[in-house]
Amino acid sequence: DTEVTQTPKHLVMGMTNKKSLKCEQHMGHRAMYWYKQKAKKPPELMFVYSYEKLSINESVPSRFSPECPNSSLLNLHLHALQPEDSALYLCASSQTRTSPSYNEQFFGPGTRLTVL
Amino acid sequence: AQSVTQLGSHVSVSEGALVLLRCNYSSSVPPYLFWYVQYPNQGLQLLLKYTSAATLVKGINGFEAEFKKSETSFHLTKPSAHMSDAAEYFCAVSLNAGKSTFGDGTTLTVKP
């Protein structure tokens, strides 16, 4: 299984809502990533988890809260978002964070988030 | 610091023509370089990667790229374009820190 799955595919939420994005992989990867991608732009790194511990936070606002319950699952909890947070949210995984030969990242299909 | 520059935000070719997408990198140490493709409303898919084993790297869907240290380049080519190659292409560089830096992307259009 070389797939990263993300749910939901689409999400529309108001600025006062609380919602969560979910990402799952069963490749035995120990590094997982959240990216935000605006239209016609490259992915921007948000968070990196390594062995279920948060290792990189790219100064992301606290209205985004990541969680890694186990080595296969990655969540992104959303609260009090702004319309400018509307984007495609991509999850990725790789074998490990620190072994460069394995830095190839496997991406999920993304969640298209719209904040009203 | 590491970075990549993709020359040409839009490239248009005719079906059957050569595809050439340009990527130049900047890195203080030997880099690991990747090309990813993204189809509309999908995630990124790895086309190929350079990890210093060979300078000419073959990838999926008939794509290949050549690492040229003297030119700090890692251009992506395909001899004959298909309509299905129309997509967004990203070059990326990665070092040891688990962070990849992506180029701004090149939109490939294939005309019939």
PDB file of C-alpha atoms in Angstrom:
ATOM      1  CA  ASP A   1       0.000   0.000   0.000  1.00  0.00           C
ATOM      2  CA  THR A   2       1.769   3.154  -1.240  1.00  0.00           C
ATOM      3  CA  GLU A   3      -1.091   5.510  -0.651  1.00  0.00           C
ATOM      4  CA  VAL A   4      -1.709   8.480   1.578  1.00  0.00           C
ATOM      5  CA  THR A   5      -5.397   9.077   2.145  1.00  0.00           C
ATOM      6  CA  GLN A   6      -7.024  12.294   3.265  1.00  0.00           C
ATOM      7  CA  THR A   7     -10.541  13.008   4.443  1.00  0.00           C
ATOM      8  CA  PRO A   8     -12.672  14.854   3.730  1.00  0.00           C
ATOM      9  CA  LYS A   9     -12.026  15.744   0.095  1.00  0.00           C
ATOM     10  CA  HIS A  10     -13.892  19.017   0.435  1.00  0.00           C
ATOM     11  CA  LEU A  11     -14.774  21.059   3.520  1.00  0.00           C
ATOM     12  CA  VAL A  12     -16.737  24.276   3.837  1.00  0.00           C
ATOM     13  CA  MET A  13     -16.746  25.930   7.232  1.00  0.00           C
ATOM     14  CA  GLY A  14     -17.671  29.183   8.872  1.00  0.00           C
ATOM     15  CA  MET A  15     -15.225  31.299  10.806  1.00  0.00           C
ATOM     16  CA  THR A  16     -16.636  30.132  14.155  1.00  0.00           C
ATOM     17  CA  ASN A  17     -16.639  26.416  13.352  1.00  0.00           C
ATOM     18  CA  LYS A  18     -14.294  23.730  14.617  1.00  0.00           C
ATOM     19  CA  LYS A  19     -13.370  21.010  12.171  1.00  0.00           C
ATOM     20  CA  SER A  20     -10.608  18.474  11.624  1.00  0.00           C
ATOM     21  CA  LEU A  21      -8.701  17.138   8.630  1.00  0.00           C
ATOM     22  CA  LYS A  22      -7.475  13.573   8.715  1.00  0.00           C
ATOM     23  CA  CYS A  23      -4.539  11.902   6.994  1.00  0.00           C
ATOM     24  CA  GLU A  24      -3.556   8.246   7.052  1.00  0.00           C
ATOM     25  CA  GLN A  25      -0.711   6.160   5.659  1.00  0.00           C
ATOM     26  CA  HIS A  26       0.181   2.505   6.050  1.00  0.00           C
ATOM     27  CA  MET A  27       3.645   2.508   4.502  1.00  0.00           C
ATOM     28  CA  GLY A  28       5.461   2.428   7.842  1.00  0.00           C
ATOM     29  CA  HIS A  29       6.678   5.989   7.314  1.00  0.00           C
ATOM     30  CA  ARG A  30       7.818   7.778  10.441  1.00  0.00           C
ATOM     31  CA  ALA A  31       7.695  11.347   9.125  1.00  0.00           C
ATOM     32  CA  MET A  32       4.444  13.101   8.247  1.00  0.00           C
ATOM     33  CA  TYR A  33       3.848  16.586   6.936  1.00  0.00           C
ATOM     34  CA  TRP A  34       1.093  19.173   6.522  1.00  0.00           C
ATOM     35  CA  TYR A  35       1.275  21.623   3.628  1.00  0.00           C
ATOM     36  CA  LYS A  36      -0.972  24.483   2.563  1.00  0.00           C
ATOM     37  CA  GLN A  37      -1.273  25.196  -1.146  1.00  0.00           C
ATOM     38  CA  LYS A  38      -2.927  28.211  -2.697  1.00  0.00           C
ATOM     39  CA  ALA A  39      -3.987  28.159  -6.339  1.00  0.00           C
ATOM     40  CA  LYS A  40      -1.091  28.245  -8.811  1.00  0.00           C
ATOM     41  CA  LYS A  41       1.445  28.278  -5.973  1.00  0.00           C
ATOM     42  CA  PRO A  42       3.839  25.655  -4.595  1.00  0.00           C
ATOM     43  CA  PRO A  43       3.004  23.834  -1.374  1.00  0.00           C
ATOM     44  CA  GLU A  44       4.020  25.707   1.785  1.00  0.00           C
ATOM     45  CA  LEU A  45       5.222  23.584   4.670  1.00  0.00           C
ATOM     46  CA  MET A  46       3.210  23.981   7.862  1.00  0.00           C
ATOM     47  CA  PHE A  47       4.209  21.157  10.221  1.00  0.00           C
ATOM     48  CA  VAL A  48       6.472  18.124  10.308  1.00  0.00           C
ATOM     49  CA  TYR A  49       6.067  15.194  12.669  1.00  0.00           C
ATOM     50  CA  SER A  50       8.914  12.776  13.191  1.00  0.00           C
ATOM     51  CA  TYR A  51       8.269   9.588  15.175  1.00  0.00           C
ATOM     52  CA  GLU A  52       4.957  11.061  16.327  1.00  0.00           C
ATOM     53  CA  LYS A  53       6.638  14.142  17.778  1.00  0.00           C
ATOM     54  CA  LEU A  54       6.232  17.633  16.344  1.00  0.00           C
ATOM     55  CA  SER A  55       9.642  18.583  14.981  1.00  0.00           C
ATOM     56  CA  ILE A  56       8.921  21.561  12.726  1.00  0.00           C
ATOM     57  CA  ASN A  57       6.298  24.292  13.055  1.00  0.00           C
ATOM     58  CA  GLU A  58       6.714  26.906  10.375  1.00  0.00           C
ATOM     59  CA  SER A  59       5.280  29.707  12.540  1.00  0.00           C
ATOM     60  CA  VAL A  60       1.749  28.617  11.769  1.00  0.00           C
ATOM     61  CA  PRO A  61      -1.072  30.523  13.545  1.00  0.00           C
ATOM     62  CA  SER A  62      -2.507  28.739  16.558  1.00  0.00           C
ATOM     63  CA  ARG A  63      -5.907  28.404  14.871  1.00  0.00           C
ATOM     64  CA  PHE A  64      -4.254  25.403  13.174  1.00  0.00           C
ATOM     65  CA  SER A  65      -3.469  22.621  15.644  1.00  0.00           C
ATOM     66  CA  PRO A  66      -1.778  19.427  14.462  1.00  0.00           C
ATOM     67  CA  GLU A  67      -1.964  16.078  16.178  1.00  0.00           C
ATOM     68  CA  CYS A  68      -0.270  12.746  15.525  1.00  0.00           C
ATOM     69  CA  PRO A  69      -2.118  10.065  17.549  1.00  0.00           C
ATOM     70  CA  ASN A  70       0.023   7.235  16.147  1.00  0.00           C
ATOM     71  CA  SER A  71       2.539   6.527  13.420  1.00  0.00           C
ATOM     72  CA  SER A  72      -0.154   6.088  10.761  1.00  0.00           C
ATOM     73  CA  LEU A  73      -2.427   9.005  11.520  1.00  0.00           C
ATOM     74  CA  LEU A  74      -2.084  12.760  11.281  1.00  0.00           C
ATOM     75  CA  ASN A  75      -4.821  15.238  12.090  1.00  0.00           C
ATOM     76  CA  LEU A  76      -5.120  18.970  11.606  1.00  0.00           C
ATOM     77  CA  HIS A  77      -7.623  20.647  13.906  1.00  0.00           C
ATOM     78  CA  LEU A  78      -9.111  23.899  12.663  1.00  0.00           C
ATOM     79  CA  HIS A  79     -10.724  26.601  14.766  1.00  0.00           C
ATOM     80  CA  ALA A  80     -11.701  30.213  14.099  1.00  0.00           C
ATOM     81  CA  LEU A  81     -10.245  30.229  10.619  1.00  0.00           C
ATOM     82  CA  GLN A  82     -10.197  33.223   8.322  1.00  0.00           C
ATOM     83  CA  PRO A  83     -11.321  33.354   4.670  1.00  0.00           C
ATOM     84  CA  GLU A  84      -7.668  33.690   3.628  1.00  0.00           C
ATOM     85  CA  ASP A  85      -7.083  30.209   5.058  1.00  0.00           C
ATOM     86  CA  SER A  86      -9.083  28.770   2.164  1.00  0.00           C
ATOM     87  CA  ALA A  87      -6.687  26.524   0.264  1.00  0.00           C
ATOM     88  CA  LEU A  88      -5.804  22.941  -0.602  1.00  0.00           C
ATOM     89  CA  TYR A  89      -4.333  21.205   2.447  1.00  0.00           C
ATOM     90  CA  LEU A  90      -1.936  18.429   1.562  1.00  0.00           C
ATOM     91  CA  CYS A  91      -0.621  15.708   3.777  1.00  0.00           C
ATOM     92  CA  ALA A  92       2.592  13.854   2.950  1.00  0.00           C
ATOM     93  CA  SER A  93       4.739  11.162   4.478  1.00  0.00           C
ATOM     94  CA  SER A  94       8.287   9.925   4.073  1.00  0.00           C
ATOM     95  CA  GLN A  95      10.359   7.119   5.563  1.00  0.00           C
ATOM     96  CA  THR A  96      12.140   9.329   8.040  1.00  0.00           C
ATOM     97  CA  ARG A  97      12.843  13.009   8.416  1.00  0.00           C
ATOM     98  CA  THR A  98      16.574  12.820   8.783  1.00  0.00           C
ATOM     99  CA  SER A  99      17.614  10.287   6.181  1.00  0.00           C
ATOM    100  CA  PRO A 100      18.029  12.286   2.983  1.00  0.00           C
ATOM    101  CA  SER A 101      17.975   9.268   0.685  1.00  0.00           C
ATOM    102  CA  TYR A 102      14.443   8.696   1.785  1.00  0.00           C
ATOM    103  CA  ASN A 103      13.289  12.268   1.703  1.00  0.00           C
ATOM    104  CA  GLU A 104      10.981  11.436  -1.170  1.00  0.00           C
ATOM    105  CA  GLN A 105       7.564  12.440   0.058  1.00  0.00           C
ATOM    106  CA  PHE A 106       4.336  10.669  -0.789  1.00  0.00           C
ATOM    107  CA  PHE A 107       1.434  13.075  -1.025  1.00  0.00           C
ATOM    108  CA  GLY A 108      -2.249  12.572  -0.408  1.00  0.00           C
ATOM    109  CA  PRO A 109      -4.884  14.048  -2.741  1.00  0.00           C
ATOM    110  CA  GLY A 110      -5.573  16.940  -0.391  1.00  0.00           C
ATOM    111  CA  THR A 111      -8.579  18.510   1.283  1.00  0.00           C
ATOM    112  CA  ARG A 112     -10.057  21.538  -0.468  1.00  0.00           C
ATOM    113  CA  LEU A 113     -10.989  23.911   2.371  1.00  0.00           C
ATOM    114  CA  THR A 114     -13.291  26.894   1.936  1.00  0.00           C
ATOM    115  CA  VAL A 115     -13.776  29.286   4.846  1.00  0.00           C
ATOM    116  CA  LEU A 116     -16.835  31.501   4.604  1.00  0.00           C
TER     117      LEU A 116
ATOM    118  CA  ALA B   1      20.361  28.053   2.265  1.00  0.00           C
ATOM    119  CA  GLN B   2      18.780  25.941  -0.426  1.00  0.00           C
ATOM    120  CA  SER B   3      16.499  27.137  -3.195  1.00  0.00           C
ATOM    121  CA  VAL B   4      15.253  26.236  -6.641  1.00  0.00           C
ATOM    122  CA  THR B   5      14.287  28.433  -9.546  1.00  0.00           C
ATOM    123  CA  GLN B   6      12.012  27.199 -12.279  1.00  0.00           C
ATOM    124  CA  LEU B   7      12.467  29.220 -15.448  1.00  0.00           C
ATOM    125  CA  GLY B   8       9.195  29.777 -17.225  1.00  0.00           C
ATOM    126  CA  SER B   9       5.935  29.670 -15.309  1.00  0.00           C
ATOM    127  CA  HIS B  10       4.137  28.474 -18.444  1.00  0.00           C
ATOM    128  CA  VAL B  11       5.403  26.178 -21.172  1.00  0.00           C
ATOM    129  CA  SER B  12       3.315  25.235 -24.193  1.00  0.00           C
ATOM    130  CA  VAL B  13       4.241  22.460 -26.615  1.00  0.00           C
ATOM    131  CA  SER B  14       2.498  20.592 -29.386  1.00  0.00           C
ATOM    132  CA  GLU B  15       1.609  16.944 -28.955  1.00  0.00           C
ATOM    133  CA  GLY B  16       4.614  14.865 -29.994  1.00  0.00           C
ATOM    134  CA  ALA B  17       7.110  17.682 -29.425  1.00  0.00           C
ATOM    135  CA  LEU B  18       9.977  17.724 -26.960  1.00  0.00           C
ATOM    136  CA  VAL B  19       9.161  18.815 -23.425  1.00  0.00           C
ATOM    137  CA  LEU B  20      11.840  20.797 -21.562  1.00  0.00           C
ATOM    138  CA  LEU B  21      11.135  22.207 -18.121  1.00  0.00           C
ATOM    139  CA  ARG B  22      13.970  24.087 -16.492  1.00  0.00           C
ATOM    140  CA  CYS B  23      15.114  23.968 -12.892  1.00  0.00           C
ATOM    141  CA  ASN B  24      18.197  25.553 -11.347  1.00  0.00           C
ATOM    142  CA  TYR B  25      19.156  24.994  -7.754  1.00  0.00           C
ATOM    143  CA  SER B  26      21.208  26.720  -5.151  1.00  0.00           C
ATOM    144  CA  SER B  27      22.698  24.652  -2.369  1.00  0.00           C
ATOM    145  CA  SER B  28      25.826  24.852  -0.257  1.00  0.00           C
ATOM    146  CA  VAL B  29      26.123  21.057  -0.143  1.00  0.00           C
ATOM    147  CA  PRO B  30      25.298  18.328  -2.680  1.00  0.00           C
ATOM    148  CA  PRO B  31      21.542  18.443  -2.970  1.00  0.00           C
ATOM    149  CA  TYR B  32      18.837  15.872  -3.354  1.00  0.00           C
ATOM    150  CA  LEU B  33      16.566  17.004  -6.179  1.00  0.00           C
ATOM    151  CA  PHE B  34      13.069  15.975  -7.125  1.00  0.00           C
ATOM    152  CA  TRP B  35      10.521  16.611  -9.820  1.00  0.00           C
ATOM    153  CA  TYR B  36       6.853  16.282  -8.876  1.00  0.00           C
ATOM    154  CA  VAL B  37       3.760  16.526 -11.075  1.00  0.00           C
ATOM    155  CA  GLN B  38       0.378  17.781  -9.919  1.00  0.00           C
ATOM    156  CA  TYR B  39      -2.811  17.252 -11.884  1.00  0.00           C
ATOM    157  CA  PRO B  40      -5.791  19.538 -11.167  1.00  0.00           C
ATOM    158  CA  ASN B  41      -7.306  19.032  -7.703  1.00  0.00           C
ATOM    159  CA  GLN B  42      -4.841  16.279  -6.851  1.00  0.00           C
ATOM    160  CA  GLY B  43      -1.787  15.879  -4.677  1.00  0.00           C
ATOM    161  CA  LEU B  44       1.797  15.828  -5.904  1.00  0.00           C
ATOM    162  CA  GLN B  45       3.221  12.697  -7.487  1.00  0.00           C
ATOM    163  CA  LEU B  46       6.930  11.996  -7.691  1.00  0.00           C
ATOM    164  CA  LEU B  47       8.230  11.825 -11.273  1.00  0.00           C
ATOM    165  CA  LEU B  48      11.891  11.224 -10.467  1.00  0.00           C
ATOM    166  CA  LYS B  49      14.640  12.024  -7.988  1.00  0.00           C
ATOM    167  CA  TYR B  50      18.374  12.642  -7.975  1.00  0.00           C
ATOM    168  CA  THR B  51      20.246  11.214  -5.023  1.00  0.00           C
ATOM    169  CA  SER B  52      23.822  11.255  -6.442  1.00  0.00           C
ATOM    170  CA  ALA B  53      23.788   7.661  -7.732  1.00  0.00           C
ATOM    171  CA  ALA B  54      23.622   8.707 -11.409  1.00  0.00           C
ATOM    172  CA  THR B  55      23.486  12.083 -13.123  1.00  0.00           C
ATOM    173  CA  LEU B  56      20.898  10.982 -15.693  1.00  0.00           C
ATOM    174  CA  VAL B  57      17.741   9.966 -13.918  1.00  0.00           C
ATOM    175  CA  LYS B  58      14.829   8.214 -15.550  1.00  0.00           C
ATOM    176  CA  GLY B  59      11.379   8.585 -14.102  1.00  0.00           C
ATOM    177  CA  ILE B  60       7.818   7.576 -14.724  1.00  0.00           C
ATOM    178  CA  ASN B  61       5.755   8.377 -17.827  1.00  0.00           C
ATOM    179  CA  GLY B  62       8.843   8.706 -20.051  1.00  0.00           C
ATOM    180  CA  PHE B  63      10.356  11.672 -18.212  1.00  0.00           C
ATOM    181  CA  GLU B  64      14.034  12.018 -17.413  1.00  0.00           C
ATOM    182  CA  ALA B  65      16.298  14.668 -15.929  1.00  0.00           C
ATOM    183  CA  GLU B  66      20.009  15.301 -15.966  1.00  0.00           C
ATOM    184  CA  PHE B  67      21.901  16.668 -12.981  1.00  0.00           C
ATOM    185  CA  LYS B  68      24.589  19.115 -14.116  1.00  0.00           C
ATOM    186  CA  LYS B  69      26.676  20.335 -11.223  1.00  0.00           C
ATOM    187  CA  SER B  70      28.629  22.834 -13.329  1.00  0.00           C
ATOM    188  CA  GLU B  71      25.371  24.489 -14.382  1.00  0.00           C
ATOM    189  CA  THR B  72      23.547  23.860 -11.072  1.00  0.00           C
ATOM    190  CA  SER B  73      20.677  22.559 -13.155  1.00  0.00           C
ATOM    191  CA  PHE B  74      18.238  19.655 -13.086  1.00  0.00           C
ATOM    192  CA  HIS B  75      16.088  20.127 -16.175  1.00  0.00           C
ATOM    193  CA  LEU B  76      13.191  17.788 -16.903  1.00  0.00           C
ATOM    194  CA  THR B  77      12.709  16.421 -20.420  1.00  0.00           C
ATOM    195  CA  LYS B  78      10.436  14.111 -22.339  1.00  0.00           C
ATOM    196  CA  PRO B  79      11.036  13.335 -26.032  1.00  0.00           C
ATOM    197  CA  SER B  80       7.407  13.344 -27.110  1.00  0.00           C
ATOM    198  CA  ALA B  81       4.593  15.127 -25.287  1.00  0.00           C
ATOM    199  CA  HIS B  82       1.203  13.521 -24.707  1.00  0.00           C
ATOM    200  CA  MET B  83      -2.014  15.374 -24.014  1.00  0.00           C
ATOM    201  CA  SER B  84      -2.053  13.621 -20.637  1.00  0.00           C
ATOM    202  CA  ASP B  85       1.200  15.382 -19.672  1.00  0.00           C
ATOM    203  CA  ALA B  86      -0.646  18.683 -19.231  1.00  0.00           C
ATOM    204  CA  ALA B  87      -0.230  19.506 -15.548  1.00  0.00           C
ATOM    205  CA  GLU B  88       1.714  21.587 -13.032  1.00  0.00           C
ATOM    206  CA  TYR B  89       5.333  20.540 -12.481  1.00  0.00           C
ATOM    207  CA  PHE B  90       7.376  21.348  -9.388  1.00  0.00           C
ATOM    208  CA  CYS B  91      11.100  21.036  -8.893  1.00  0.00           C
ATOM    209  CA  ALA B  92      12.189  20.585  -5.271  1.00  0.00           C
ATOM    210  CA  VAL B  93      15.457  20.448  -3.355  1.00  0.00           C
ATOM    211  CA  SER B  94      15.977  18.706  -0.041  1.00  0.00           C
ATOM    212  CA  LEU B  95      18.806  18.529   2.461  1.00  0.00           C
ATOM    213  CA  ASN B  96      19.032  16.666   5.739  1.00  0.00           C
ATOM    214  CA  ALA B  97      16.565  18.675   7.732  1.00  0.00           C
ATOM    215  CA  GLY B  98      13.420  17.013   6.428  1.00  0.00           C
ATOM    216  CA  LYS B  99      12.357  20.186   4.662  1.00  0.00           C
ATOM    217  CA  SER B 100      11.895  20.359   0.934  1.00  0.00           C
ATOM    218  CA  THR B 101      11.996  23.684  -0.876  1.00  0.00           C
ATOM    219  CA  PHE B 102       9.741  23.814  -3.921  1.00  0.00           C
ATOM    220  CA  GLY B 103      10.091  25.955  -6.999  1.00  0.00           C
ATOM    221  CA  ASP B 104       7.188  28.146  -8.045  1.00  0.00           C
ATOM    222  CA  GLY B 105       6.020  25.570 -10.562  1.00  0.00           C
ATOM    223  CA  THR B 106       5.655  25.373 -14.328  1.00  0.00           C
ATOM    224  CA  THR B 107       2.308  24.861 -16.015  1.00  0.00           C
ATOM    225  CA  LEU B 108       2.682  22.600 -19.033  1.00  0.00           C
ATOM    226  CA  THR B 109       0.086  22.946 -21.784  1.00  0.00           C
ATOM    227  CA  VAL B 110       0.004  20.402 -24.615  1.00  0.00           C
ATOM    228  CA  LYS B 111      -1.692  21.504 -27.827  1.00  0.00           C
ATOM    229  CA  PRO B 112      -3.250  18.931 -30.167  1.00  0.00           C
TER     230      PRO B 112
END
